[in-house]
XYZ file of C-alpha atoms in Angstrom:
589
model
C 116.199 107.503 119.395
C 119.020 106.255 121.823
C 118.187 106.137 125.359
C 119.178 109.670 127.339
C 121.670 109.534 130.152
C 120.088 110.795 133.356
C 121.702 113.432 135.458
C 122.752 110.719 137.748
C 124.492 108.777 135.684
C 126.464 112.292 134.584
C 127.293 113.252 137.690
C 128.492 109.950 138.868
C 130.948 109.401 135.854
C 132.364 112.665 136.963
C 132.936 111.662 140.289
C 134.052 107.972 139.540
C 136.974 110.345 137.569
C 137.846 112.412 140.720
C 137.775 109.737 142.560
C 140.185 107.446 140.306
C 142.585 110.457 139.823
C 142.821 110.334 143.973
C 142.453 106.983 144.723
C 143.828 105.088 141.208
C 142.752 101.666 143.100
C 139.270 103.267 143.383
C 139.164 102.962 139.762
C 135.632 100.843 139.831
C 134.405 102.124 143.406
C 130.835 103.383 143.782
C 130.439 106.473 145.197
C 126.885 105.984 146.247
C 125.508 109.047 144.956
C 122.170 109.424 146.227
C 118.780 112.353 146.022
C 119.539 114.819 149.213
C 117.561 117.449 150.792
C 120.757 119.084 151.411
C 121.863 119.527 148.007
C 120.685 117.629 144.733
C 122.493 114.839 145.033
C 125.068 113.585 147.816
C 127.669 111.327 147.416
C 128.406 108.623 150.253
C 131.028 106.737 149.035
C 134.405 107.936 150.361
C 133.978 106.996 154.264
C 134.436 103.356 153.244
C 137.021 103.926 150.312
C 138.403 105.896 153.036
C 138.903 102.763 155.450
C 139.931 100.830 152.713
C 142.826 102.937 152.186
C 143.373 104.187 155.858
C 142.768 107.719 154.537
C 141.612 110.715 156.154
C 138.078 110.627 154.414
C 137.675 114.694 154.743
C 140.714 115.192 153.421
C 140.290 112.070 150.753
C 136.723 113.861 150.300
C 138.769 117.694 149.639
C 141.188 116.040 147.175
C 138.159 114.322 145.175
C 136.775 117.506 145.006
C 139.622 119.303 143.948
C 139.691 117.396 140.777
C 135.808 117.761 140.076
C 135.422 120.503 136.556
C 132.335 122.379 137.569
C 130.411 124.190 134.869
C 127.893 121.966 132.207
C 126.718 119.342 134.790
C 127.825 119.949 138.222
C 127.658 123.582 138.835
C 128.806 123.453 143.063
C 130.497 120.675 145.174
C 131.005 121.228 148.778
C 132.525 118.795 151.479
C 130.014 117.922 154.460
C 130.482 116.084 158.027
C 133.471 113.376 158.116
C 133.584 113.362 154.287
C 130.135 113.395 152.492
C 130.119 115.361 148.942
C 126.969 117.804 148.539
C 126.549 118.469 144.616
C 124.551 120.961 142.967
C 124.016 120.488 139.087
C 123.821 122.823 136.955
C 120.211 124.369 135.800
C 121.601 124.543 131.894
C 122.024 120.289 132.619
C 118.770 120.335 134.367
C 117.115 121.499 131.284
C 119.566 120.079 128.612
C 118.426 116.743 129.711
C 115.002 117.001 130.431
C 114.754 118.241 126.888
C 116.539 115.216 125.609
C 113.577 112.985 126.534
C 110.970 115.765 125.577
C 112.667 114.991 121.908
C 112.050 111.244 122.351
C 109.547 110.446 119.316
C 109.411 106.621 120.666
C 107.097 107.681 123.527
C 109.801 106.238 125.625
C 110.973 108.994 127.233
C 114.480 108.273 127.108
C 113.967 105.404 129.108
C 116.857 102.777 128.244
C 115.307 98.630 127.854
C 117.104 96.271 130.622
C 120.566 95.357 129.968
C 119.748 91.682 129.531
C 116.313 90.672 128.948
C 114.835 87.535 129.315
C 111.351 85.455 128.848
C 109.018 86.097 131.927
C 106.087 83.378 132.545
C 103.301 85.892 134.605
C 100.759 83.350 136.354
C 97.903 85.773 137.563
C 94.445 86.586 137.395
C 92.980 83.433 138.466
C 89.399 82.815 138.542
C 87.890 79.680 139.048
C 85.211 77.873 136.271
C 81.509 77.932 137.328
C 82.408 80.307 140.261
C 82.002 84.172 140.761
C 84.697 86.588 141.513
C 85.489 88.248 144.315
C 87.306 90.598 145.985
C 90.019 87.671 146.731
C 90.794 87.882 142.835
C 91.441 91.499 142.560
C 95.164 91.864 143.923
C 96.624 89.333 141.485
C 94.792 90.611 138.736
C 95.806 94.219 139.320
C 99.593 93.408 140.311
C 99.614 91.103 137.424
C 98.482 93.221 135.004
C 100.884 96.091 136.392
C 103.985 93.610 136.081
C 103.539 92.608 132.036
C 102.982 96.157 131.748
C 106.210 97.301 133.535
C 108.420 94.540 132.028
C 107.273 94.966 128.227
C 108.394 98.085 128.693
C 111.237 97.564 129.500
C 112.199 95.098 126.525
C 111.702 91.680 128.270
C 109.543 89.127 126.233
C 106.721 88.618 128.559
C 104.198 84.808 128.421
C 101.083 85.866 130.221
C 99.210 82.843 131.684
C 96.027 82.664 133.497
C 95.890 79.590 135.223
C 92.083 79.067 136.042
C 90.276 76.202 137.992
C 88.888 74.436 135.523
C 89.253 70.482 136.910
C 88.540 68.974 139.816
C 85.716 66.794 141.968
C 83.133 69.648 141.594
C 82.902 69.112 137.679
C 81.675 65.977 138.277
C 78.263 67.063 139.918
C 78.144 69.836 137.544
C 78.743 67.573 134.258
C 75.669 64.927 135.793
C 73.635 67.717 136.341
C 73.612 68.882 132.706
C 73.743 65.697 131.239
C 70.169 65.502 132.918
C 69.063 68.440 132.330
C 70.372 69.447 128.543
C 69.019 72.375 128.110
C 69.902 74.562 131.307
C 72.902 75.951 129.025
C 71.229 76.210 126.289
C 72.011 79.821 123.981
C 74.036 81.616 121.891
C 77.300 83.339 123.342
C 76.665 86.305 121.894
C 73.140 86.306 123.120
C 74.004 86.222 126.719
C 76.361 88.979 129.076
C 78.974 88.162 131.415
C 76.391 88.446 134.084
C 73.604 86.452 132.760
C 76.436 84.037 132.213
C 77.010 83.844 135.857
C 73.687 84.233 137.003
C 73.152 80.797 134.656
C 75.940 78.862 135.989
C 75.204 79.867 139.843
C 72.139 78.935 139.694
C 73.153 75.295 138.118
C 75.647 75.160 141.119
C 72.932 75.668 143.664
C 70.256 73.483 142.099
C 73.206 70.855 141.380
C 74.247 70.920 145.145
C 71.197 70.927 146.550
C 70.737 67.428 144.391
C 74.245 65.757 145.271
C 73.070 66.546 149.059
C 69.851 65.026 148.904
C 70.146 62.327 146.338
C 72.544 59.237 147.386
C 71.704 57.756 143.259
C 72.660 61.119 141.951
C 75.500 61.486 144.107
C 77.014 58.155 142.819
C 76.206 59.029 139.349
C 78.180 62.334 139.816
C 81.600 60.512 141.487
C 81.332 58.430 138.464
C 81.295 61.202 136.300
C 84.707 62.308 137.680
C 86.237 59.280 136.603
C 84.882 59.767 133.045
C 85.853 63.208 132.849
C 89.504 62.018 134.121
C 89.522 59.297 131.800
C 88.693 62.080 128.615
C 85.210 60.574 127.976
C 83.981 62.303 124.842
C 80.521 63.059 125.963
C 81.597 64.074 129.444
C 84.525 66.458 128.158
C 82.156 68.408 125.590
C 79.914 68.821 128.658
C 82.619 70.337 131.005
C 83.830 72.422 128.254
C 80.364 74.056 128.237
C 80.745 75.482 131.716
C 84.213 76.678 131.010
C 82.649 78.378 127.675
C 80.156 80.635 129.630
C 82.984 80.860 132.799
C 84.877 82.586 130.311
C 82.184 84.736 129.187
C 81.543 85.789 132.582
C 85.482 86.010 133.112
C 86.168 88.574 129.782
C 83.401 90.747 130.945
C 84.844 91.368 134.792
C 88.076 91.818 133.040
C 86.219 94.482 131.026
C 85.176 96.166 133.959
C 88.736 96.407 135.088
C 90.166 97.718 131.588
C 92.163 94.925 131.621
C 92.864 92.265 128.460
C 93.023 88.969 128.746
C 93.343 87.058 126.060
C 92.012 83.462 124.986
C 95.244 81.817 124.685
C 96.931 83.017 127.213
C 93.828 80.722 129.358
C 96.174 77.468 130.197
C 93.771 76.115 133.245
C 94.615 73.058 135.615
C 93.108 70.738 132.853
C 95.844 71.785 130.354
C 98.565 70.092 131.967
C 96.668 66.948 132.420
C 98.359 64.628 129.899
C 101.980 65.745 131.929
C 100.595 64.868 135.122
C 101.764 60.878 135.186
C 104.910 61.605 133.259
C 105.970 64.273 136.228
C 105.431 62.033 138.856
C 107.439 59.124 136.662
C 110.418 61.371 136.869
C 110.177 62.809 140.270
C 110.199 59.290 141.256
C 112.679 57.758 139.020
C 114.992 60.878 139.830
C 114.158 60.089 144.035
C 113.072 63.406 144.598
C 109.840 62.309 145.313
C 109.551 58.769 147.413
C 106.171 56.304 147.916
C 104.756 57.004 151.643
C 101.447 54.957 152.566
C 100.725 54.881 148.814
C 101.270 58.550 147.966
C 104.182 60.092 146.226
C 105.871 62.437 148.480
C 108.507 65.002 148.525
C 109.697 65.538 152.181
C 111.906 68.613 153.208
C 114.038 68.716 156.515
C 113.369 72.254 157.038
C 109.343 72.093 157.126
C 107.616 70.636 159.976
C 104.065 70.548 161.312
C 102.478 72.174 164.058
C 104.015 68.728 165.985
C 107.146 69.110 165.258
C 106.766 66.271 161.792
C 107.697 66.454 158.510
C 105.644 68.552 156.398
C 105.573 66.435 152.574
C 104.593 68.382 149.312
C 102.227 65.321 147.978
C 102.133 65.038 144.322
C 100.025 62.113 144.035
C 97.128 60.603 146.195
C 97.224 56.873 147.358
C 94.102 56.104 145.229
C 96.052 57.886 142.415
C 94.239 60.741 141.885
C 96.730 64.347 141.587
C 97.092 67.061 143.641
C 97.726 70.682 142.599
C 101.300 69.722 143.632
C 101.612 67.566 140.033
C 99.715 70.302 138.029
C 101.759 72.861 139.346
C 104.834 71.200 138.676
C 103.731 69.963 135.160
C 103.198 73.812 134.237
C 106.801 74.697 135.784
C 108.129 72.239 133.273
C 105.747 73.284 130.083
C 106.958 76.795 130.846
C 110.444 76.491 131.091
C 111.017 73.757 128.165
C 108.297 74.444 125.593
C 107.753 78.238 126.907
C 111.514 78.633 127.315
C 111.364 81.002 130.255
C 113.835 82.351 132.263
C 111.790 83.554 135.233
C 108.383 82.054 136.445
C 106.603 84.846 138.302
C 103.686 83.745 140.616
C 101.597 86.363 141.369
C 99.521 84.654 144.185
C 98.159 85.244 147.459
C 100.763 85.340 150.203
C 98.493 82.579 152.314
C 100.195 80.077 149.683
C 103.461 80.795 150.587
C 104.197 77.188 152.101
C 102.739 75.326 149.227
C 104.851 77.392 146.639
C 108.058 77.164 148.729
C 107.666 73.383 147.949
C 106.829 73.349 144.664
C 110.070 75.479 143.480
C 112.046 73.566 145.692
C 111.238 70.219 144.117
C 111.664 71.344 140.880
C 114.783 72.413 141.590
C 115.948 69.123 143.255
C 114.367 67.513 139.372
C 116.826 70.131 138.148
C 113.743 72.153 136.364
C 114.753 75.109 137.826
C 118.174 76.180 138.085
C 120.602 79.199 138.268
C 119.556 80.326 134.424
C 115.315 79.565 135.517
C 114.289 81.203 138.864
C 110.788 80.673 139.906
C 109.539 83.771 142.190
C 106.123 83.978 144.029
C 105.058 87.808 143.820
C 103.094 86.561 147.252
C 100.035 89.354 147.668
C 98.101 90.098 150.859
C 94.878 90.786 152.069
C 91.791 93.164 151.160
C 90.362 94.464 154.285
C 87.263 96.285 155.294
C 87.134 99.889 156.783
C 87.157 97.748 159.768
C 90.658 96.172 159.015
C 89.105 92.688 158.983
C 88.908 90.940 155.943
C 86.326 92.654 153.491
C 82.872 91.253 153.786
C 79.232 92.438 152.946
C 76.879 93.398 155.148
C 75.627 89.853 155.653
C 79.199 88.042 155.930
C 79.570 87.330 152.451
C 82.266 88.009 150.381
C 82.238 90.674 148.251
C 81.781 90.241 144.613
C 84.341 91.621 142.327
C 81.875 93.662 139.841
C 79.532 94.907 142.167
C 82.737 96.238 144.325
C 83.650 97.792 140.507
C 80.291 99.298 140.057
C 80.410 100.993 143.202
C 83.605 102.360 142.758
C 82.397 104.033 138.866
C 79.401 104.785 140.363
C 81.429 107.047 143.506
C 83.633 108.679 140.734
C 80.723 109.291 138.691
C 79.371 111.634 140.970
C 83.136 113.285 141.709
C 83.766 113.963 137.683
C 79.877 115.202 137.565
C 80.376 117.664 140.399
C 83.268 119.779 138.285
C 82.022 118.859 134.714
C 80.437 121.862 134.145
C 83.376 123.851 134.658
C 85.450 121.807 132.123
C 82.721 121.384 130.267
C 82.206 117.748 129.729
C 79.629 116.159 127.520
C 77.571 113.718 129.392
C 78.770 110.876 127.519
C 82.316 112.060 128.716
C 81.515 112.110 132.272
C 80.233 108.690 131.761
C 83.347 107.707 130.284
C 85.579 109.742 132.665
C 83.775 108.237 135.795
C 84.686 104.974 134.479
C 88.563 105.551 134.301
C 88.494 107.408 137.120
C 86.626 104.469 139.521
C 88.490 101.864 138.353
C 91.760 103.944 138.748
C 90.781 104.433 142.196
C 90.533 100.407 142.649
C 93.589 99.713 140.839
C 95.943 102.559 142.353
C 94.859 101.793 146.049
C 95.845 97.857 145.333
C 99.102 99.229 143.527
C 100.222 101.953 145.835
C 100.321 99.436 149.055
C 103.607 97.161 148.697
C 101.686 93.711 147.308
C 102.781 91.907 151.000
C 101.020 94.497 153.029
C 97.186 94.092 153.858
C 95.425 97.181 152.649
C 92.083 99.068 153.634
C 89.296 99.150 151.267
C 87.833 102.640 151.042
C 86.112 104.058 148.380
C 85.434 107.206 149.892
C 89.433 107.707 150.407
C 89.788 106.344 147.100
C 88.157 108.811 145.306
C 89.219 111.495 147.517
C 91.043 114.141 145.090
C 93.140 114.835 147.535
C 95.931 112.747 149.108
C 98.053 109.665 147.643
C 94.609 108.752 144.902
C 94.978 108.121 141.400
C 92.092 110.550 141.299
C 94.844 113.300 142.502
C 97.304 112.003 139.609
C 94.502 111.932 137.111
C 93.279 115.686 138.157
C 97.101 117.194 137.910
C 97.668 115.756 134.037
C 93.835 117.262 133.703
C 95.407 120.735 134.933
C 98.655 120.383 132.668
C 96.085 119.633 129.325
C 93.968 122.573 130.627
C 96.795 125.103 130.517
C 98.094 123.927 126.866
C 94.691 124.574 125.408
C 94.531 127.799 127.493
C 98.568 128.847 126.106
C 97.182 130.138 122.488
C 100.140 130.729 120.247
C 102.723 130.378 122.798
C 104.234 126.092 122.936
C 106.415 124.843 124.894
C 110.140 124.775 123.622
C 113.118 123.970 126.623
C 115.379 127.488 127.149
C 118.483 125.813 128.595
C 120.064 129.457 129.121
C 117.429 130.365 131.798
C 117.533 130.198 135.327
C 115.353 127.800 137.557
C 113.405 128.676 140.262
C 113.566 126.313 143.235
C 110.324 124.539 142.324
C 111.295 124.115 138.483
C 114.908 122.390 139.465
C 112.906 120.022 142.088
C 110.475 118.854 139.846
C 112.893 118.786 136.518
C 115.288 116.541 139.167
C 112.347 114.390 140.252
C 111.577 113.838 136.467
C 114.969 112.898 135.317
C 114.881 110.140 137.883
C 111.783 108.543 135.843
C 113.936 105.915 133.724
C 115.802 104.790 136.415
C 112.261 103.940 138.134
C 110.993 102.021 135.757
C 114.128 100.215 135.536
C 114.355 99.390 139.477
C 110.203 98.761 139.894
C 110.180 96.120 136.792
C 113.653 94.340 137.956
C 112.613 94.406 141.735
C 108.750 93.727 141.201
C 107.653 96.341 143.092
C 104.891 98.603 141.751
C 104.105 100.204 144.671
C 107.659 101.998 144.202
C 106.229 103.247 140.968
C 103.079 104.717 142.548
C 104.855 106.124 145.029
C 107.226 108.012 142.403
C 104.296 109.265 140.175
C 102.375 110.587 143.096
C 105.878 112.389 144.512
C 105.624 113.981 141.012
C 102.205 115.128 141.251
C 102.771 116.634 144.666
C 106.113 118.658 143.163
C 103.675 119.914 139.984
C 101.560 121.303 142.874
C 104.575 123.132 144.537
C 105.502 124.128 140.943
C 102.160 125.824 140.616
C 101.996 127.712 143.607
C 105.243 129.096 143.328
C 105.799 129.543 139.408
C 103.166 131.069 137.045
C 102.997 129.443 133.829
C 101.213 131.635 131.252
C 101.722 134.514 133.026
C 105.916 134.203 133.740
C 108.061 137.064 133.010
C 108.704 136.474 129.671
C 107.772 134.887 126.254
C 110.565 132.379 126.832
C 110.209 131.475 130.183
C 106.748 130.865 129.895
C 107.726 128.449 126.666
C 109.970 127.015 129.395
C 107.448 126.171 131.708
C 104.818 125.006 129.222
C 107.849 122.812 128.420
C 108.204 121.601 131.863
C 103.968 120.930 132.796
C 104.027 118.821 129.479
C 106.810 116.883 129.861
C 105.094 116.183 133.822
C 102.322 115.343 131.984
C 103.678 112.839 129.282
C 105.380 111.139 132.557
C 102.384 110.834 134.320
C 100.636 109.624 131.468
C 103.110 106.813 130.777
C 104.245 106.019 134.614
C 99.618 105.422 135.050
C 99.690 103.404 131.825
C 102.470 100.994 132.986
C 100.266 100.706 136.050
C 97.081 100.026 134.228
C 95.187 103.296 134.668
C 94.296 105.814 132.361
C 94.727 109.783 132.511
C 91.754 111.461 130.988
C 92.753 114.874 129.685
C 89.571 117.007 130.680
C 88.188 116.440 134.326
């Protein structure tokens, strides 16, 4: 099915027709037509097409009006203040439409795909190898996650990369370790969980560290190792790729936990882009975007100083020739834009790395990697805090780790879904399942319904609250909606464009309408939040609905086919405005 033309877009070609027919040289002008609380939509436009012209803009606004046909979509214009238009559609368009992406058998809702897709690169969700996660992982995982989501949807081809820590000087005391004691590692995959998998490789870290601290032989042995494992020693390699092995078991079952799929390919770590690393310093240098200072390869930038008032470099290379996460970063901007082919890189990463990625995207743009057709964007994320507003900590000062914050937040939900089972009549395993979607829904929506630059408040208790901007409210009002279709018996819902609205039914059929052009603006603007922020706007207008229009017991057999019409339509948009976000609607709570 074609995509539906919102009410919007309606009532702004009707205007743009007006407005042509009074102001021919306005033929293209927009007439910023915008929500009101005045009227359903005001237009904005004419004071400046007004200037423009040296017109009168009440009277330019009268003669606009003049040539406005009311009757299928705009039922009442009026002229406000110096030259404002307040417009009132017409319930029969209201309904007409709304029934247009009821009838959508895609699941789309009507919702168009972006004018001119592209390839997106999403970097996000990244853990490091032999290390735990914490609650520092959880915004770029979530926001990540939320993005593919959002931009599939709306047609663009979408390259998810996680790009883990899986090199570095640490390996090398990890890899001697092992190589000394063989069988610390030693089971089956499928014999061992995500958290035994941990549990194993912490404890190697700890014993391992203690060693390297204590032991000036071992210590030497290990710096040696890093060499080999640079180098691509055989033995060494197969002994590293052990630890990522049961990282990655330990990473797929957090992921798990936050209904989330990642996939095994779409794992390109820091060591995948070793064999680029010498090759993108050769042409950084050969190019003279990057210069030799004291023995390193620099890339210097008039506009970034130090805290003394000196050039800040980006340094790709060490003098003793080691490589930075400058050179990786800039050997995956060039994988993904010429073997990936991408047309955006999207960074989602925390916004404390602002400086280092400002530098990065600027020297590949000076190597001519990046251009006007490639953009490179950092989705820059900020903090988790504590109910305290400092940054979230345990009891003890340590940060918090990322499952047991999950299992908290199931566990909370748990006992929320419990406390009204019985009157829904859930089935233990149901409750189990329920309390699941609902705690992690909490966790995600929280992250998602703060704009990603803000710092946000962790609070379970708030989180779970069912009332307020939760997910757990969202979740609860497509609950209600499923409730009253099993309840309706014979009667379904069927759209009755010859019936009146109430108040309540034209806001929330308005509010509805404007559901395409959301997901268009969140995905192109990468701003979930906005998204959140829409579906829980929705939620709150079902709840004025509710209070002010019976459903199965309106006046007659069509208007209550009407409004069963309306709640399930709400419901469908809920349902697929939480999915693009990551969180799922139960349809009993």
């Amino acid at each position: 099915m074609a995509s539906v033309t919102s009410l919007s877009d309606s009532v702004q070609q009707h205007l743009a027709s007006a407005l042509s027919a009074a102001l021919p040289e306005a033929a293209d002008a927009d007439p910023l037509l915008r929500r009101s609380d005045r009227a359903d939509y005001q237009a904005n436009g004419i004071l400046a097409l007004a200037k423009k012209a040296k017109a009168n803009p009440r009277e330019l606004a009268t003669q606009v009006v003049s040539g406005i046909t009311t009757g299928d979509v705009i039922a009442d214009v009026e002229v406000s203040g110096p030259g404002f238009l307040n417009i009132t559609v017409a319930d029969r368009a209201i309904t007409e439409n709304l029934a247009a992406r009821y009838a959508d058998d895609t699941g789309r809702l009507g919702v168009p795909y972006a004018a001119h897709p592209g390839t997106t690169v999403i970097d996000y969700a990244q853990p490091n190898v032999a290390k735990e996660m914490h609650v520092g992982h959880l915004r770029s995982a979530v926001i990540g996650d939320a993005m593919v989501r959002l931009l599939e949807f709306t047609g663009e081809n979408v390259v998810r990369r996680h790009h883990i820590g899986d090199w570095g000087t640490q390996f090398g005391m990890l890899i001697q370790y092992l190589d000394e004691h063989p069988h610390e590692l030693d089971h089956k995959e499928s014999d061992v969980s995500g958290e035994e998998a941990m549990s194993n490789l912490d404890r190697l870290y700890k014993t391992a560290r203690r060693l390297f601290d204590s032991d000036e032989e071992f210590k030497t042995r290990a710096r040696r190792r890093v060499v080999d494992l640079q180098a691509g020693d055989p033995k060494t390699l197969a002994i590293w790729q052990k630890f990522v092995d049961e990282s990655k078991i330990y990473f797929f079952s957090v992921f798990d936990k936050l209904d989330m799929e990642v996939r095994d390919p779409d794992i390109v770590g820091e060591s995948g882009y070793n064999d680029m690393l010498a090759e993108t310093c050769r042409l950084l240098e050969e190019s003279g975007v990057a210069v030799r200072s004291e023995g390193a390869l620099c890339v210097f930038f008039d506009d970034i100083k130090g805290p003394e008032g000196n050039p800040v470099p980006l340094i790709v290379q060490k003098s003793d020739g080691g490589y930075g996460y400058a050179a990786t970063d800039l050997s995956a901007i060039r994988d993904r834009v010429f073997n990936l082919k991408a047309s955006t890189l999207l960074y989602v990463v925390d916004a404390r790395q602002a400086l280092h990625f400002r530098m990065v995207f600027e020297t590949a743009r000076r190597a001519g990697w990046l251009n006007d057709d490639v953009t490179a964007v950092q989705l820059a994320f900020g903090t988790v805090l504590g109910k305290d507003g400092k940054p979230f900590k345990t009891r003890e000062g340590e940060t918090v780790k990322l499952e047991n914050l999950l299992d908290e937040a199931v566990e909370r939900a748990t006992a929320v879904v419990r406390e009204k089972a019985g009157k829904v009549g859930l089935t233990e395993d149901e409750i189990v399942e329920n309390g699941r979607y609902v705690g992690v829904g909490a966790v995600k929506y929280a992250d998602l319904s703060t704009s990603a630059v803000r710092d946000y408040k962790f609070d379970l208790d708030q989180m779970v609250s069912l009332n307020g901007d939760t997910s757990v409210y969202l979740q609860y009002a497509y609950a209600r909606i499923q409730s009253i279709l099993r309840k309706a018996g014979e009667a379904r819902p069927a759209a009755h464009p010859e019936l009146a609205l109430a108040p309540a039914e034209r806001a929330l059929g308005l509010h509805l309408d404007q559901f395409a052009e959301t997901v268009l603006e969140v995905a192109a603007a990468r701003e979930p939040h906005k998204m959140a922020a829409y579906l829980y706007q929705l939620a709150s207008l079902l709840t004025s609905f509710y209070d002010q229009c019976p459903v199965l017991k309106a006046d007659s057999p069509a208007q209550v086919e009407n409004r069963l019409f309306l709640v399930d339509l709400t419901a469908r948009t809920l349902h697929e405005g939480m999915a693009l976000l990551g969180i799922r609607t139960p349809g009993k709570l």
